[in-house]
Amino acid sequence: MTGYYDLVLGLIPVALLGTTAALTVVGLSLTAAVPVGALVAMAIIGHAMFVNAPADVSDEAKSARPPLNAD
């Protein structure tokens, strides 16, 4: 089954190349379209790293409970 991060890894080059190609077809020069495509790819990477960060559920559950012998 394809997970979120599998989709992100596939979307990074698609966003970079697709955005660059679309802006080039519209009439923007290649030297201006590549940085815009790179910014879109960076936004996807940033979302995957910071907004929807991977977390281990078992670590969060363990840290939420106080220790048993906390005297």
N, CA, C and O atoms as CSV, one atom per row, in Angstrom:
chain,resi,resn,atom,element,x,y,z
A,1,MET,N,N,0.843,-1.177,0.000
A,1,MET,CA,C,0.000,0.000,0.000
A,1,MET,C,C,0.892,1.245,0.000
A,1,MET,O,O,1.894,1.306,0.712
A,2,THR,N,N,0.520,2.204,-0.786
A,2,THR,CA,C,1.299,3.426,-0.909
A,2,THR,C,C,0.960,4.365,0.238
A,2,THR,O,O,-0.203,4.708,0.455
A,3,GLY,N,N,1.989,4.774,0.967
A,3,GLY,CA,C,1.799,5.679,2.090
A,3,GLY,C,C,2.060,7.119,1.697
A,3,GLY,O,O,2.392,7.421,0.550
A,4,TYR,N,N,1.903,7.997,2.665
A,4,TYR,CA,C,2.074,9.438,2.443
A,4,TYR,C,C,3.480,9.752,1.955
A,4,TYR,O,O,3.650,10.514,1.004
A,5,TYR,N,N,4.484,9.175,2.595
A,5,TYR,CA,C,5.863,9.502,2.247
A,5,TYR,C,C,6.277,8.898,0.916
A,5,TYR,O,O,7.169,9.433,0.257
A,6,ASP,N,N,5.666,7.814,0.506
A,6,ASP,CA,C,5.903,7.284,-0.833
A,6,ASP,C,C,5.375,8.262,-1.883
A,6,ASP,O,O,6.018,8.493,-2.907
A,7,LEU,N,N,4.218,8.823,-1.624
A,7,LEU,CA,C,3.656,9.818,-2.539
A,7,LEU,C,C,4.504,11.083,-2.579
A,7,LEU,O,O,4.691,11.679,-3.640
A,8,VAL,N,N,5.011,11.487,-1.429
A,8,VAL,CA,C,5.860,12.681,-1.380
A,8,VAL,C,C,7.127,12.453,-2.201
A,8,VAL,O,O,7.537,13.331,-2.960
A,9,LEU,N,N,7.746,11.289,-2.054
A,9,LEU,CA,C,8.962,11.002,-2.815
A,9,LEU,C,C,8.700,10.986,-4.316
A,9,LEU,O,O,9.567,11.378,-5.096
A,10,GLY,N,N,7.544,10.547,-4.723
A,10,GLY,CA,C,7.206,10.572,-6.141
A,10,GLY,C,C,6.813,11.947,-6.627
A,10,GLY,O,O,7.012,12.278,-7.796
A,11,LEU,N,N,6.260,12.747,-5.744
A,11,LEU,CA,C,5.772,14.073,-6.130
A,11,LEU,C,C,6.880,15.105,-6.250
A,11,LEU,O,O,6.709,16.101,-6.954
A,12,ILE,N,N,8.003,14.901,-5.588
A,12,ILE,CA,C,9.094,15.877,-5.630
A,12,ILE,C,C,9.614,16.087,-7.052
A,12,ILE,O,O,9.637,17.228,-7.514
A,13,PRO,N,N,10.031,15.040,-7.765
A,13,PRO,CA,C,10.496,15.299,-9.144
A,13,PRO,C,C,9.368,15.712,-10.090
A,13,PRO,O,O,9.590,16.469,-11.035
A,14,VAL,N,N,8.173,15.220,-9.834
A,14,VAL,CA,C,7.039,15.617,-10.675
A,14,VAL,C,C,6.765,17.110,-10.514
A,14,VAL,O,O,6.498,17.805,-11.493
A,15,ALA,N,N,6.832,17.597,-9.281
A,15,ALA,CA,C,6.599,19.020,-9.043
A,15,ALA,C,C,7.709,19.864,-9.658
A,15,ALA,O,O,7.446,20.906,-10.258
A,16,LEU,N,N,8.943,19.413,-9.508
A,16,LEU,CA,C,10.067,20.178,-10.056
A,16,LEU,C,C,9.996,20.237,-11.576
A,16,LEU,O,O,10.060,21.317,-12.164
A,17,LEU,N,N,9.865,19.084,-12.208
A,17,LEU,CA,C,9.849,19.060,-13.667
A,17,LEU,C,C,8.541,19.585,-14.246
A,17,LEU,O,O,8.549,20.295,-15.252
A,18,GLY,N,N,7.419,19.241,-13.619
A,18,GLY,CA,C,6.126,19.687,-14.128
A,18,GLY,C,C,5.932,21.184,-14.024
A,18,GLY,O,O,5.452,21.818,-14.964
A,19,THR,N,N,6.302,21.754,-12.892
A,19,THR,CA,C,6.172,23.205,-12.723
A,19,THR,C,C,7.099,23.932,-13.687
A,19,THR,O,O,6.711,24.924,-14.305
A,20,THR,N,N,8.329,23.431,-13.812
A,20,THR,CA,C,9.278,24.049,-14.741
A,20,THR,C,C,8.767,23.974,-16.174
A,20,THR,O,O,8.841,24.959,-16.909
A,21,ALA,N,N,8.253,22.824,-16.577
A,21,ALA,CA,C,7.742,22.674,-17.934
A,21,ALA,C,C,6.517,23.553,-18.176
A,21,ALA,O,O,6.394,24.184,-19.226
A,22,ALA,N,N,5.618,23.587,-17.204
A,22,ALA,CA,C,4.399,24.394,-17.369
A,22,ALA,C,C,4.731,25.881,-17.474
A,22,ALA,O,O,4.155,26.592,-18.298
A,23,LEU,N,N,5.655,26.346,-16.644
A,23,LEU,CA,C,6.016,27.767,-16.714
A,23,LEU,C,C,6.790,28.093,-17.986
A,23,LEU,O,O,6.689,29.205,-18.506
A,24,THR,N,N,7.557,27.137,-18.488
A,24,THR,CA,C,8.262,27.360,-19.747
A,24,THR,C,C,7.283,27.424,-20.909
A,24,THR,O,O,7.451,28.241,-21.815
A,25,VAL,N,N,6.262,26.571,-20.895
A,25,VAL,CA,C,5.250,26.590,-21.961
A,25,VAL,C,C,4.456,27.883,-21.924
A,25,VAL,O,O,4.083,28.415,-22.970
A,26,VAL,N,N,4.197,28.387,-20.737
A,26,VAL,CA,C,3.439,29.633,-20.606
A,26,VAL,C,C,4.229,30.819,-21.140
A,26,VAL,O,O,3.637,31.807,-21.575
A,27,GLY,N,N,5.556,30.739,-21.114
A,27,GLY,CA,C,6.344,31.821,-21.680
A,27,GLY,C,C,7.435,32.334,-20.773
A,27,GLY,O,O,8.173,33.241,-21.158
A,28,LEU,N,N,7.560,31.787,-19.588
A,28,LEU,CA,C,8.617,32.196,-18.676
A,28,LEU,C,C,9.923,31.558,-19.127
A,28,LEU,O,O,9.927,30.428,-19.616
A,29,SER,N,N,11.016,32.268,-18.966
A,29,SER,CA,C,12.297,31.698,-19.394
A,29,SER,C,C,12.683,30.526,-18.502
A,29,SER,O,O,12.218,30.413,-17.368
A,30,LEU,N,N,13.531,29.667,-19.023
A,30,LEU,CA,C,13.941,28.472,-18.291
A,30,LEU,C,C,14.718,28.839,-17.034
A,30,LEU,O,O,14.598,28.168,-16.008
A,31,THR,N,N,15.516,29.903,-17.112
A,31,THR,CA,C,16.299,30.310,-15.944
A,31,THR,C,C,15.429,30.869,-14.833
A,31,THR,O,O,15.870,30.923,-13.685
A,32,ALA,N,N,14.231,31.278,-15.132
A,32,ALA,CA,C,13.300,31.736,-14.097
A,32,ALA,C,C,12.355,30.620,-13.675
A,32,ALA,O,O,11.887,30.606,-12.537
A,33,ALA,N,N,12.068,29.686,-14.574
A,33,ALA,CA,C,11.119,28.610,-14.265
A,33,ALA,C,C,11.725,27.546,-13.358
A,33,ALA,O,O,11.018,26.969,-12.532
A,34,VAL,N,N,13.010,27.277,-13.497
A,34,VAL,CA,C,13.649,26.245,-12.673
A,34,VAL,C,C,13.636,26.613,-11.191
A,34,VAL,O,O,13.291,25.759,-10.374
A,35,PRO,N,N,13.995,27.840,-10.800
A,35,PRO,CA,C,13.909,28.176,-9.365
A,35,PRO,C,C,12.483,28.134,-8.809
A,35,PRO,O,O,12.288,27.782,-7.646
A,36,VAL,N,N,11.508,28.481,-9.608
A,36,VAL,CA,C,10.123,28.403,-9.148
A,36,VAL,C,C,9.727,26.948,-8.936
A,36,VAL,O,O,9.075,26.617,-7.945
A,37,GLY,N,N,10.118,26.082,-9.862
A,37,GLY,CA,C,9.855,24.653,-9.697
A,37,GLY,C,C,10.572,24.094,-8.482
A,37,GLY,O,O,10.029,23.244,-7.776
A,38,ALA,N,N,11.783,24.561,-8.233
A,38,ALA,CA,C,12.528,24.122,-7.057
A,38,ALA,C,C,11.858,24.588,-5.768
A,38,ALA,O,O,11.857,23.859,-4.776
A,39,LEU,N,N,11.296,25.773,-5.770
A,39,LEU,CA,C,10.576,26.258,-4.583
A,39,LEU,C,C,9.335,25.414,-4.298
A,39,LEU,O,O,9.010,25.155,-3.139
A,40,VAL,N,N,8.650,24.989,-5.345
A,40,VAL,CA,C,7.483,24.122,-5.159
A,40,VAL,C,C,7.919,22.781,-4.574
A,40,VAL,O,O,7.276,22.260,-3.663
A,41,ALA,N,N,9.013,22.222,-5.097
A,41,ALA,CA,C,9.519,20.959,-4.570
A,41,ALA,C,C,9.986,21.122,-3.121
A,41,ALA,O,O,9.776,20.231,-2.299
A,42,MET,N,N,10.610,22.244,-2.811
A,42,MET,CA,C,11.041,22.501,-1.433
A,42,MET,C,C,9.857,22.643,-0.498
A,42,MET,O,O,9.926,22.223,0.657
A,43,ALA,N,N,8.782,23.222,-0.975
A,43,ALA,CA,C,7.586,23.348,-0.136
A,43,ALA,C,C,7.001,21.973,0.181
A,43,ALA,O,O,6.532,21.739,1.295
A,44,ILE,N,N,7.029,21.077,-0.780
A,44,ILE,CA,C,6.544,19.710,-0.540
A,44,ILE,C,C,7.429,19.002,0.477
A,44,ILE,O,O,6.929,18.320,1.372
A,45,ILE,N,N,8.740,19.163,0.340
A,45,ILE,CA,C,9.666,18.549,1.286
A,45,ILE,C,C,9.475,19.141,2.678
A,45,ILE,O,O,9.469,18.410,3.669
A,46,GLY,N,N,9.321,20.448,2.758
A,46,GLY,CA,C,9.103,21.100,4.047
A,46,GLY,C,C,7.823,20.648,4.715
A,46,GLY,O,O,7.780,20.474,5.933
A,47,HIS,N,N,6.787,20.459,3.929
A,47,HIS,CA,C,5.526,19.972,4.490
A,47,HIS,C,C,5.699,18.574,5.057
A,47,HIS,O,O,5.191,18.263,6.135
A,48,ALA,N,N,6.419,17.733,4.325
A,48,ALA,CA,C,6.615,16.358,4.788
A,48,ALA,C,C,7.499,16.291,6.023
A,48,ALA,O,O,7.340,15.392,6.848
A,49,MET,N,N,8.431,17.233,6.162
A,49,MET,CA,C,9.354,17.185,7.297
A,49,MET,C,C,8.806,17.861,8.544
A,49,MET,O,O,9.011,17.366,9.652
A,50,PHE,N,N,8.115,18.981,8.383
A,50,PHE,CA,C,7.758,19.791,9.544
A,50,PHE,C,C,6.268,19.824,9.854
A,50,PHE,O,O,5.892,19.824,11.027
A,51,VAL,N,N,5.418,19.850,8.850
A,51,VAL,CA,C,3.977,19.920,9.100
A,51,VAL,C,C,3.414,18.537,9.383
A,51,VAL,O,O,2.671,18.350,10.346
A,52,ASN,N,N,3.761,17.581,8.555
A,52,ASN,CA,C,3.269,16.216,8.716
A,52,ASN,C,C,4.456,15.306,9.010
A,52,ASN,O,O,4.727,14.357,8.275
A,53,ALA,N,N,5.152,15.610,10.088
A,53,ALA,CA,C,6.382,14.905,10.428
A,53,ALA,C,C,6.088,13.472,10.849
A,53,ALA,O,O,5.063,13.195,11.472
A,54,PRO,N,N,6.994,12.569,10.505
A,54,PRO,CA,C,6.811,11.186,10.954
A,54,PRO,C,C,7.008,11.097,12.461
A,54,PRO,O,O,7.923,11.707,13.014
A,55,ALA,N,N,6.159,10.347,13.105
A,55,ALA,CA,C,6.239,10.199,14.556
A,55,ALA,C,C,5.990,8.743,14.911
A,55,ALA,O,O,5.173,8.060,14.294
A,56,ASP,N,N,6.705,8.297,15.903
A,56,ASP,CA,C,6.511,6.940,16.403
A,56,ASP,C,C,5.455,7.002,17.496
A,56,ASP,O,O,5.669,7.633,18.531
A,57,VAL,N,N,4.336,6.363,17.278
A,57,VAL,CA,C,3.209,6.442,18.205
A,57,VAL,C,C,3.571,5.843,19.560
A,57,VAL,O,O,3.119,6.336,20.593
A,58,SER,N,N,4.367,4.804,19.568
A,58,SER,CA,C,4.702,4.161,20.837
A,58,SER,C,C,5.545,5.072,21.716
A,58,SER,O,O,5.422,5.007,22.939
A,59,ASP,N,N,6.407,5.926,21.140
A,59,ASP,CA,C,7.201,6.857,21.935
A,59,ASP,C,C,6.323,7.923,22.583
A,59,ASP,O,O,6.541,8.290,23.738
A,60,GLU,N,N,5.337,8.418,21.848
A,60,GLU,CA,C,4.451,9.431,22.400
A,60,GLU,C,C,3.596,8.847,23.524
A,60,GLU,O,O,3.354,9.516,24.529
A,61,ALA,N,N,3.143,7.626,23.364
A,61,ALA,CA,C,2.317,7.007,24.380
A,61,ALA,C,C,3.123,6.756,25.651
A,61,ALA,O,O,2.593,6.902,26.753
A,62,LYS,N,N,4.378,6.386,25.519
A,62,LYS,CA,C,5.218,6.134,26.689
A,62,LYS,C,C,5.555,7.426,27.413
A,62,LYS,O,O,5.590,7.450,28.644
A,63,SER,N,N,5.801,8.491,26.682
A,63,SER,CA,C,6.195,9.746,27.332
A,63,SER,C,C,5.003,10.447,27.977
A,63,SER,O,O,5.203,11.292,28.850
A,64,ALA,N,N,3.793,10.132,27.587
A,64,ALA,CA,C,2.620,10.796,28.146
A,64,ALA,C,C,2.294,10.269,29.528
A,64,ALA,O,O,1.656,10.972,30.312
A,65,ARG,N,N,2.709,9.057,29.853
A,65,ARG,CA,C,2.420,8.477,31.168
A,65,ARG,C,C,3.527,8.810,32.149
A,65,ARG,O,O,4.699,8.806,31.775
A,66,PRO,N,N,3.183,9.095,33.389
A,66,PRO,CA,C,4.240,9.320,34.394
A,66,PRO,C,C,4.899,8.004,34.768
A,66,PRO,O,O,4.294,6.947,34.592
A,67,PRO,N,N,6.117,8.040,35.278
A,67,PRO,CA,C,6.774,6.806,35.716
A,67,PRO,C,C,6.016,6.155,36.860
A,67,PRO,O,O,5.316,6.832,37.612
A,68,LEU,N,N,6.154,4.849,36.993
A,68,LEU,CA,C,5.419,4.130,38.028
A,68,LEU,C,C,5.909,4.448,39.433
A,68,LEU,O,O,5.099,4.623,40.344
A,69,ASN,N,N,7.212,4.524,39.622
A,69,ASN,CA,C,7.781,4.772,40.960
A,69,ASN,C,C,8.418,6.142,40.982
A,69,ASN,O,O,9.644,6.247,41.009
A,70,ALA,N,N,7.634,7.177,40.971
A,70,ALA,CA,C,8.144,8.548,40.922
A,70,ALA,C,C,8.135,9.167,42.321
A,70,ALA,O,O,7.424,10.143,42.566
A,71,ASP,N,N,8.905,8.613,43.216
A,71,ASP,CA,C,8.949,9.174,44.582
A,71,ASP,C,C,10.092,10.090,44.760
A,71,ASP,O,O,10.276,10.644,45.844
